[in-house]
């Protein structure tokens, strides 16, 4: 089986357009296969009373900034995964449905409106499965048998950094049996080379 490596930018740009574009340019030069970008609107993701609301406002990138980055990525023939965290951001992502893949985040896995629409519009959907048991995941594939080859189950323990003892790596083997594909989102610490080699 072919293994592809995904580089997730997340919010490591710290809300800076310059940092964001520099990260994109750096990833273009290295051997990652896919670049993943998270997209959200602070006011749709959290209430202003949320203790990290100001942080979300600060690290948010405008759609125009993301458009500029995507134009550069597509020009350099790298694949892209877009991960929206709210419905407005999903609608933004849809304009790239023929050029990018979609990641349905852990917070949106039960959002039937997004999931069903994404199945109709995107070529590949990376679907977060942490917190779900294999029986529920199999049911999702059974109910969407027609589109099962579009769905890539994505597993990763969500603590930062992840302790090796918390990982259920056999879960990946079970997930890959559903349609031959599985994605692992690694959150182990880069400080431990041995730990990362074990994973």
Coordinates of N, CA and C in Angstrom, one line a residue:
X1 N 0.8 -1.2 0.0 CA 0.0 0.0 0.0 C 0.9 1.3 0.0
X2 N 0.4 2.2 -0.8 CA 1.2 3.5 -0.8 C 0.9 4.3 0.5
X3 N 2.0 4.8 1.1 CA 1.8 5.7 2.3 C 2.1 7.1 1.9
X4 N 1.1 8.0 2.3 CA 1.3 9.4 2.0 C 1.4 10.2 3.3
X5 N 2.3 11.2 3.3 CA 2.5 12.0 4.5 C 1.8 13.3 4.4
X6 N 1.1 13.6 5.5 CA 0.3 14.9 5.5 C 1.0 15.8 6.5
X7 N 1.2 17.1 6.1 CA 1.7 18.1 7.0 C 0.6 19.0 7.4
X8 N 0.3 19.0 8.7 CA -0.8 19.8 9.2 C -0.3 21.2 9.7
X9 N -0.7 22.3 9.1 CA -0.3 23.6 9.6 C -1.0 24.0 10.9
X10 N -2.3 23.6 11.0 CA -3.1 24.0 12.1 C -3.0 25.5 12.4
X11 N -2.7 25.9 13.6 CA -2.5 27.3 13.9 C -1.1 27.7 14.2
X12 N -0.1 27.0 13.7 CA 1.3 27.2 13.9 C 1.7 28.6 13.3
X13 N 0.9 29.2 12.5 CA 1.2 30.5 11.9 C 0.9 31.6 12.9
X14 N 0.2 31.3 13.9 CA -0.1 32.2 15.0 C -0.9 33.5 14.5
X15 N -1.7 33.3 13.4 CA -2.5 34.3 12.9 C -1.8 35.3 11.9
X16 N -0.5 35.0 11.7 CA 0.3 35.9 10.8 C 0.2 35.4 9.3
X17 N -0.2 36.2 8.5 CA -0.2 35.9 7.0 C 1.2 35.5 6.5
X18 N 2.2 36.3 7.0 CA 3.5 36.1 6.6 C 4.0 34.7 7.0
X19 N 3.8 34.4 8.3 CA 4.2 33.1 8.8 C 3.5 31.9 8.0
X20 N 2.2 32.1 7.7 CA 1.4 31.2 7.0 C 2.0 30.9 5.7
X21 N 2.2 31.9 4.9 CA 2.8 31.8 3.6 C 4.2 31.2 3.6
X22 N 5.0 31.5 4.6 CA 6.3 31.0 4.7 C 6.3 29.5 5.0
X23 N 5.3 29.1 5.8 CA 5.1 27.7 6.1 C 4.7 26.9 4.9
X24 N 3.8 27.5 4.1 CA 3.4 26.9 2.8 C 4.6 26.7 1.9
X25 N 5.4 27.8 1.7 CA 6.5 27.7 0.8 C 7.5 26.7 1.3
X26 N 7.7 26.5 2.6 CA 8.7 25.5 3.1 C 8.2 24.1 2.8
X27 N 6.9 23.9 3.0 CA 6.3 22.6 2.7 C 6.3 22.2 1.3
X28 N 6.2 23.2 0.4 CA 6.3 22.9 -1.0 C 7.6 22.3 -1.4
X29 N 8.7 22.7 -0.6 CA 10.0 22.2 -1.0 C 10.4 20.9 -0.4
X30 N 9.6 20.3 0.5 CA 10.0 19.1 1.1 C 9.1 17.9 0.6
X31 N 9.4 16.7 1.1 CA 8.7 15.6 0.6 C 7.4 15.2 1.2
X32 N 6.6 16.1 1.7 CA 5.3 15.8 2.2 C 4.4 15.7 1.0
X33 N 3.4 14.9 1.1 CA 2.5 14.7 -0.1 C 1.3 15.6 -0.1
X34 N 0.8 15.9 1.1 CA -0.4 16.7 1.3 C -0.3 17.7 2.4
X35 N -0.8 18.9 2.1 CA -0.8 20.0 3.1 C -2.2 20.2 3.6
X36 N -2.3 20.2 5.0 CA -3.6 20.3 5.6 C -3.8 21.7 6.2
X37 N -4.9 22.3 6.0 CA -5.2 23.7 6.5 C -6.5 23.7 7.2
X38 N -6.4 24.2 8.4 CA -7.6 24.4 9.3 C -8.3 25.7 9.0
X39 N -9.6 25.8 9.0 CA -10.3 27.0 8.7 C -11.5 27.1 9.6
X40 N -11.6 28.3 10.2 CA -12.7 28.6 11.1 C -13.1 30.0 11.2
X41 N -14.3 30.3 11.6 CA -14.8 31.7 11.9 C -15.0 31.7 13.4
X42 N -14.2 32.5 14.1 CA -14.3 32.6 15.6 C -15.7 32.7 16.2
X43 N -16.5 33.6 15.5 CA -17.8 33.8 16.1 C -18.8 32.7 15.9
X44 N -18.4 31.8 15.0 CA -19.3 30.6 14.8 C -18.7 29.4 15.6
X45 N -17.5 29.5 15.9 CA -16.8 28.4 16.7 C -17.0 28.5 18.2
X46 N -17.1 29.8 18.7 CA -17.2 29.9 20.1 C -17.9 31.2 20.5
X47 N -18.5 31.3 21.7 CA -19.1 32.5 22.2 C -18.0 33.4 22.7
X48 N -18.3 34.7 22.7 CA -17.3 35.7 23.1 C -17.0 35.5 24.6
X49 N -17.8 34.8 25.4 CA -17.5 34.6 26.8 C -16.5 33.5 27.0
X50 N -16.2 32.7 26.0 CA -15.3 31.6 26.0 C -13.9 32.1 26.4
X51 N -13.2 31.4 27.3 CA -11.9 32.0 27.8 C -10.8 32.1 26.8
X52 N -10.9 31.3 25.7 CA -9.9 31.4 24.7 C -10.4 32.1 23.4
X53 N -11.5 32.8 23.6 CA -12.1 33.5 22.4 C -11.2 34.5 21.8
X54 N -10.5 35.3 22.6 CA -9.5 36.3 22.1 C -8.4 35.6 21.3
X55 N -8.0 34.5 21.8 CA -6.9 33.7 21.2 C -7.4 33.2 19.8
X56 N -8.6 32.7 19.7 CA -9.2 32.3 18.4 C -9.2 33.5 17.4
X57 N -9.6 34.6 17.9 CA -9.7 35.8 17.1 C -8.3 36.2 16.5
X58 N -7.3 36.0 17.4 CA -5.9 36.4 17.1 C -5.3 35.4 16.0
X59 N -5.6 34.1 16.2 CA -4.9 33.2 15.3 C -5.7 32.9 14.0
X60 N -6.9 33.5 13.9 CA -7.7 33.3 12.7 C -7.1 33.9 11.5
X61 N -7.2 33.2 10.3 CA -6.8 33.7 9.0 C -8.0 34.0 8.2
X62 N -7.9 35.1 7.4 CA -9.0 35.5 6.5 C -9.1 34.5 5.4
X63 N -10.3 34.4 4.8 CA -10.4 33.6 3.6 C -9.5 34.1 2.4
X64 N -9.3 35.4 2.4 CA -8.4 35.9 1.3 C -7.0 35.4 1.5
X65 N -6.5 35.3 2.8 CA -5.2 34.8 3.0 C -5.1 33.3 2.6
X66 N -6.1 32.6 2.9 CA -6.2 31.1 2.5 C -6.2 31.0 1.0
X67 N -7.0 31.8 0.3 CA -7.1 31.8 -1.1 C -5.7 32.0 -1.7
X68 N -5.0 32.9 -1.2 CA -3.6 33.2 -1.7 C -2.7 32.0 -1.6
X69 N -2.8 31.4 -0.4 CA -2.0 30.2 -0.2 C -2.4 29.0 -1.1
X70 N -3.6 28.8 -1.2 CA -4.1 27.7 -2.0 C -3.7 27.9 -3.5
X71 N -3.8 29.1 -4.0 CA -3.3 29.4 -5.3 C -1.9 28.9 -5.5
X72 N -1.1 29.2 -4.6 CA 0.4 28.9 -4.6 C 0.6 27.4 -4.5
X73 N -0.2 26.7 -3.7 CA -0.1 25.3 -3.5 C -0.5 24.5 -4.8
X74 N -1.6 24.9 -5.4 CA -2.1 24.3 -6.6 C -1.1 24.5 -7.7
X75 N -0.6 25.7 -7.8 CA 0.4 26.0 -8.8 C 1.6 25.1 -8.7
X76 N 2.0 24.7 -7.5 CA 3.1 23.8 -7.3 C 2.7 22.3 -7.2
X77 N 1.5 22.0 -7.5 CA 1.0 20.7 -7.7 C 1.1 19.8 -6.4
X78 N 0.8 20.4 -5.3 CA 0.7 19.7 -4.0 C -0.8 19.5 -3.7
X79 N -1.1 18.3 -3.1 CA -2.5 18.1 -2.7 C -2.8 18.8 -1.4
X80 N -4.1 19.0 -1.2 CA -4.5 19.8 -0.1 C -5.7 19.2 0.6
X81 N -5.7 19.2 1.9 CA -6.9 18.9 2.7 C -7.3 20.1 3.4
X82 N -8.6 20.5 3.3 CA -9.2 21.6 4.0 C -10.0 21.1 5.2
X83 N -9.9 21.7 6.3 CA -10.6 21.2 7.5 C -11.4 22.4 8.1
X84 N -12.7 22.5 7.8 CA -13.5 23.5 8.4 C -14.1 23.1 9.7
X85 N -14.2 24.1 10.6 CA -14.7 23.9 12.0 C -16.1 24.5 12.2
X86 N -16.7 25.0 11.1 CA -18.1 25.5 11.3 C -18.7 25.5 9.9
X87 N -20.0 25.8 9.8 CA -20.7 25.6 8.6 C -20.3 26.7 7.5
X88 N -20.1 27.9 8.0 CA -19.7 28.9 7.0 C -18.3 28.6 6.4
X89 N -17.4 28.0 7.2 CA -16.1 27.6 6.6 C -16.3 26.5 5.7
X90 N -17.2 25.6 6.0 CA -17.5 24.5 5.1 C -17.9 25.0 3.7
X91 N -18.8 25.9 3.7 CA -19.3 26.5 2.5 C -18.2 27.2 1.7
X92 N -17.2 27.8 2.4 CA -16.1 28.4 1.8 C -15.3 27.2 1.1
X93 N -15.0 26.1 1.8 CA -14.3 25.0 1.3 C -14.9 24.4 0.0
X94 N -16.2 24.5 -0.1 CA -16.9 23.9 -1.2 C -16.5 24.5 -2.6
X95 N -16.0 25.7 -2.6 CA -15.6 26.3 -3.8 C -14.3 25.6 -4.4
X96 N -13.7 24.8 -3.5 CA -12.5 24.1 -3.9 C -12.7 22.6 -4.0
X97 N -14.0 22.2 -4.1 CA -14.4 20.8 -4.1 C -13.7 20.0 -5.2
X98 N -13.4 20.6 -6.3 CA -12.7 19.8 -7.4 C -11.2 19.8 -7.3
X99 N -10.7 20.6 -6.3 CA -9.2 20.7 -6.2 C -8.7 20.2 -4.9
X100 N -9.5 20.1 -3.9 CA -9.0 19.8 -2.5 C -9.8 18.7 -1.9
X101 N -9.2 18.0 -1.0 CA -9.9 17.0 -0.2 C -10.5 17.7 1.1
X102 N -11.4 17.0 1.7 CA -12.0 17.6 2.9 C -11.7 16.8 4.2
X103 N -11.5 17.4 5.3 CA -11.4 16.7 6.6 C -12.6 17.2 7.4
X104 N -13.3 16.2 7.9 CA -14.4 16.5 8.8 C -13.8 16.3 10.2
X105 N -13.7 17.4 11.0 CA -13.1 17.4 12.3 C -13.9 16.6 13.3
X106 N -13.2 16.3 14.4 CA -13.8 15.6 15.5 C -15.1 16.3 16.0
X107 N -15.1 17.6 16.0 CA -16.2 18.4 16.5 C -17.4 18.3 15.5
X108 N -17.2 17.9 14.3 CA -18.3 17.9 13.3 C -18.7 16.5 12.8
X109 N -18.2 15.5 13.4 CA -18.4 14.1 12.9 C -19.9 13.7 13.0
X110 N -20.7 14.4 13.8 CA -22.1 14.1 13.9 C -23.0 15.1 13.2
X111 N -22.3 16.0 12.4 CA -23.0 17.0 11.6 C -23.5 16.4 10.3
X112 N -24.7 15.8 10.3 CA -25.1 15.1 9.1 C -25.2 16.0 7.9
X113 N -25.5 17.3 8.1 CA -25.7 18.2 6.9 C -24.3 18.3 6.2
X114 N -23.3 18.5 6.9 CA -21.9 18.6 6.3 C -21.5 17.3 5.7
X115 N -21.6 16.2 6.5 CA -21.1 14.9 6.0 C -21.8 14.5 4.7
X116 N -23.1 14.6 4.7 CA -23.9 14.1 3.5 C -23.6 15.0 2.3
X117 N -23.5 16.3 2.5 CA -23.2 17.2 1.4 C -21.7 17.0 0.9
X118 N -20.8 16.7 1.8 CA -19.4 16.5 1.5 C -19.3 15.2 0.6
X119 N -20.1 14.2 1.0 CA -20.0 12.9 0.2 C -20.4 13.2 -1.3
X120 N -21.3 14.1 -1.5 CA -21.8 14.4 -2.9 C -20.8 15.3 -3.6
X121 N -20.0 16.1 -2.9 CA -19.2 17.1 -3.6 C -17.7 16.9 -3.6
X122 N -17.1 16.2 -2.6 CA -15.6 16.1 -2.5 C -15.2 14.7 -3.0
X123 N -14.0 14.6 -3.6 CA -13.5 13.4 -4.0 C -13.0 12.5 -2.9
X124 N -12.5 13.0 -1.9 CA -12.0 12.3 -0.7 C -12.4 13.0 0.6
X125 N -12.9 12.3 1.6 CA -13.3 12.9 2.9 C -12.5 12.1 4.0
X126 N -11.7 12.9 4.7 CA -11.0 12.4 5.8 C -11.9 12.5 7.0
X127 N -12.4 11.4 7.6 CA -13.4 11.5 8.6 C -12.8 11.1 10.0
X128 N -12.9 12.0 10.9 CA -12.3 11.8 12.3 C -13.2 10.7 13.0
X129 N -12.5 9.7 13.6 CA -13.2 8.7 14.3 C -12.9 8.5 15.8
X130 N -11.9 9.3 16.4 CA -11.7 9.2 17.8 C -12.9 9.3 18.6
X131 N -13.1 8.5 19.6 CA -14.3 8.6 20.4 C -15.4 7.7 19.9
X132 N -15.3 7.1 18.7 CA -16.3 6.2 18.2 C -15.7 4.8 18.2
X133 N -16.6 3.8 18.5 CA -16.2 2.4 18.5 C -16.3 1.9 17.1
X134 N -15.6 0.8 16.9 CA -15.6 0.2 15.5 C -17.0 -0.2 15.0
X135 N -17.9 -0.5 15.9 CA -19.2 -0.9 15.5 C -19.9 0.3 14.9
X136 N -19.8 1.5 15.5 CA -20.4 2.7 15.0 C -19.8 3.1 13.7
X137 N -18.5 2.9 13.6 CA -17.8 3.3 12.3 C -18.2 2.4 11.2
X138 N -18.3 1.1 11.4 CA -18.8 0.2 10.4 C -20.2 0.6 9.9
X139 N -21.0 1.0 10.9 CA -22.4 1.4 10.5 C -22.4 2.6 9.6
X140 N -21.5 3.6 9.8 CA -21.3 4.7 8.9 C -21.0 4.3 7.5
X141 N -20.1 3.3 7.4 CA -19.7 2.8 6.1 C -20.8 2.0 5.4
X142 N -21.5 1.3 6.2 CA -22.7 0.5 5.7 C -23.8 1.4 5.2
X143 N -24.1 2.5 5.9 CA -25.1 3.4 5.5 C -24.7 4.2 4.3
X144 N -23.4 4.3 4.0 CA -22.9 5.1 2.9 C -22.1 4.3 2.0
X145 N -22.6 3.0 1.8 CA -21.8 2.1 1.0 C -21.5 2.6 -0.4
X146 N -22.4 3.3 -1.0 CA -22.1 3.9 -2.3 C -20.9 4.8 -2.4
X147 N -20.6 5.4 -1.3 CA -19.5 6.4 -1.2 C -18.3 5.9 -0.4
X148 N -18.3 4.6 -0.1 CA -17.3 4.1 0.9 C -15.9 4.4 0.5
X149 N -15.6 4.4 -0.8 CA -14.2 4.6 -1.2 C -13.8 6.1 -1.1
X150 N -14.8 6.9 -0.9 CA -14.5 8.4 -0.7 C -14.0 8.6 0.8
X151 N -14.4 7.8 1.7 CA -14.2 8.0 3.1 C -12.9 7.4 3.6
X152 N -12.1 8.3 4.2 CA -10.8 7.8 4.8 C -10.9 8.0 6.3
X153 N -11.2 6.9 7.0 CA -11.3 7.0 8.5 C -9.9 7.5 9.1
X154 N -10.0 8.5 9.9 CA -8.8 9.2 10.5 C -8.8 9.1 12.0
X155 N -7.7 8.4 12.5 CA -7.6 8.2 13.9 C -6.4 8.8 14.5
X156 N -6.6 9.4 15.7 CA -5.4 9.9 16.4 C -5.9 10.3 17.8
X157 N -5.1 10.0 18.8 CA -5.5 10.4 20.2 C -5.2 11.8 20.4
X158 N -6.2 12.6 20.9 CA -6.2 14.0 20.8 C -5.4 14.8 22.0
X159 N -4.7 14.1 22.8 CA -3.9 14.8 23.8 C -2.6 15.3 23.2
X160 N -2.1 16.4 23.8 CA -0.9 17.0 23.2 C 0.2 17.2 24.4
X161 N 1.3 16.5 24.3 CA 1.6 15.4 23.4 C 0.9 14.1 23.9
X162 N 0.8 13.2 22.9 CA 0.1 11.9 23.3 C 1.1 10.9 23.9
X163 N 0.7 10.3 25.0 CA 1.5 9.2 25.6 C 1.3 7.9 24.8
X164 N 2.4 7.2 24.6 CA 2.3 6.0 23.8 C 1.3 5.0 24.4
X165 N 1.2 4.9 25.7 CA 0.3 4.0 26.3 C -1.2 4.3 26.0
X166 N -1.5 5.5 25.6 CA -2.9 5.9 25.4 C -3.3 5.6 23.9
X167 N -2.4 5.2 23.1 CA -2.7 5.0 21.7 C -3.4 3.6 21.5
X168 N -4.4 3.5 20.7 CA -5.0 2.2 20.3 C -4.6 1.9 18.9
X169 N -3.3 1.7 18.6 CA -2.9 1.5 17.3 C -3.5 0.4 16.5
X170 N -3.9 -0.7 17.2 CA -4.6 -1.8 16.5 C -5.9 -1.3 15.8
X171 N -6.4 -0.1 16.3 CA -7.6 0.5 15.7 C -7.3 0.8 14.2
X172 N -6.1 1.1 13.9 CA -5.8 1.4 12.5 C -6.0 0.2 11.6
X173 N -5.6 -0.9 12.1 CA -5.7 -2.2 11.4 C -7.2 -2.5 11.1
X174 N -8.0 -2.3 12.1 CA -9.5 -2.5 11.9 C -10.1 -1.5 10.9
X175 N -9.6 -0.2 11.0 CA -10.1 0.8 10.1 C -9.7 0.5 8.7
X176 N -8.5 0.0 8.5 CA -8.1 -0.2 7.1 C -8.8 -1.3 6.4
X177 N -9.5 -2.2 7.2 CA -10.3 -3.3 6.6 C -11.6 -2.8 6.0
X178 N -12.0 -1.5 6.4 CA -13.3 -1.0 5.9 C -13.3 -0.7 4.4
X179 N -12.2 -0.1 3.9 CA -12.1 0.1 2.5 C -10.6 0.2 2.0
X180 N -9.7 -0.4 2.8 CA -8.3 -0.4 2.4 C -7.5 0.8 2.7
X181 N -8.2 1.8 3.3 CA -7.5 3.1 3.7 C -7.7 3.4 5.1
X182 N -6.7 4.1 5.7 CA -6.8 4.6 7.0 C -5.8 5.7 7.2
X183 N -6.1 6.7 8.0 CA -5.2 7.8 8.2 C -4.9 7.9 9.7
X184 N -3.6 8.1 10.1 CA -3.2 8.2 11.5 C -2.8 9.7 11.7
X185 N -3.4 10.4 12.7 CA -3.0 11.7 13.0 C -2.1 11.7 14.3
X186 N -0.8 11.9 14.1 CA 0.1 11.8 15.2 C 0.3 13.0 16.0
X187 N 0.2 12.8 17.3 CA 0.3 13.9 18.3 C 1.3 13.6 19.3
X188 N 2.3 12.7 19.0 CA 3.3 12.5 20.0 C 4.3 13.6 19.9
X189 N 5.2 13.7 20.9 CA 6.2 14.8 21.0 C 7.4 14.6 20.0
X190 N 7.8 15.6 19.4 CA 8.9 15.6 18.5 C 10.2 15.5 19.3
X191 N 10.1 15.6 20.6 CA 11.3 15.6 21.5 C 11.9 14.2 21.6
X192 N 11.0 13.2 21.4 CA 11.4 11.8 21.6 C 11.5 11.1 20.2
X193 N 12.7 11.0 19.7 CA 12.9 10.3 18.4 C 12.5 8.8 18.5
X194 N 12.8 8.2 19.6 CA 12.5 6.8 19.8 C 11.0 6.5 19.8
X195 N 10.3 7.4 20.5 CA 8.8 7.3 20.6 C 8.2 7.4 19.2
X196 N 8.7 8.3 18.5 CA 8.1 8.5 17.1 C 8.4 7.4 16.2
X197 N 9.6 6.8 16.3 CA 9.9 5.6 15.5 C 9.0 4.4 15.9
X198 N 8.7 4.3 17.2 CA 7.9 3.2 17.7 C 6.5 3.3 17.1
X199 N 6.0 4.6 17.1 CA 4.6 4.8 16.5 C 4.6 4.6 15.0

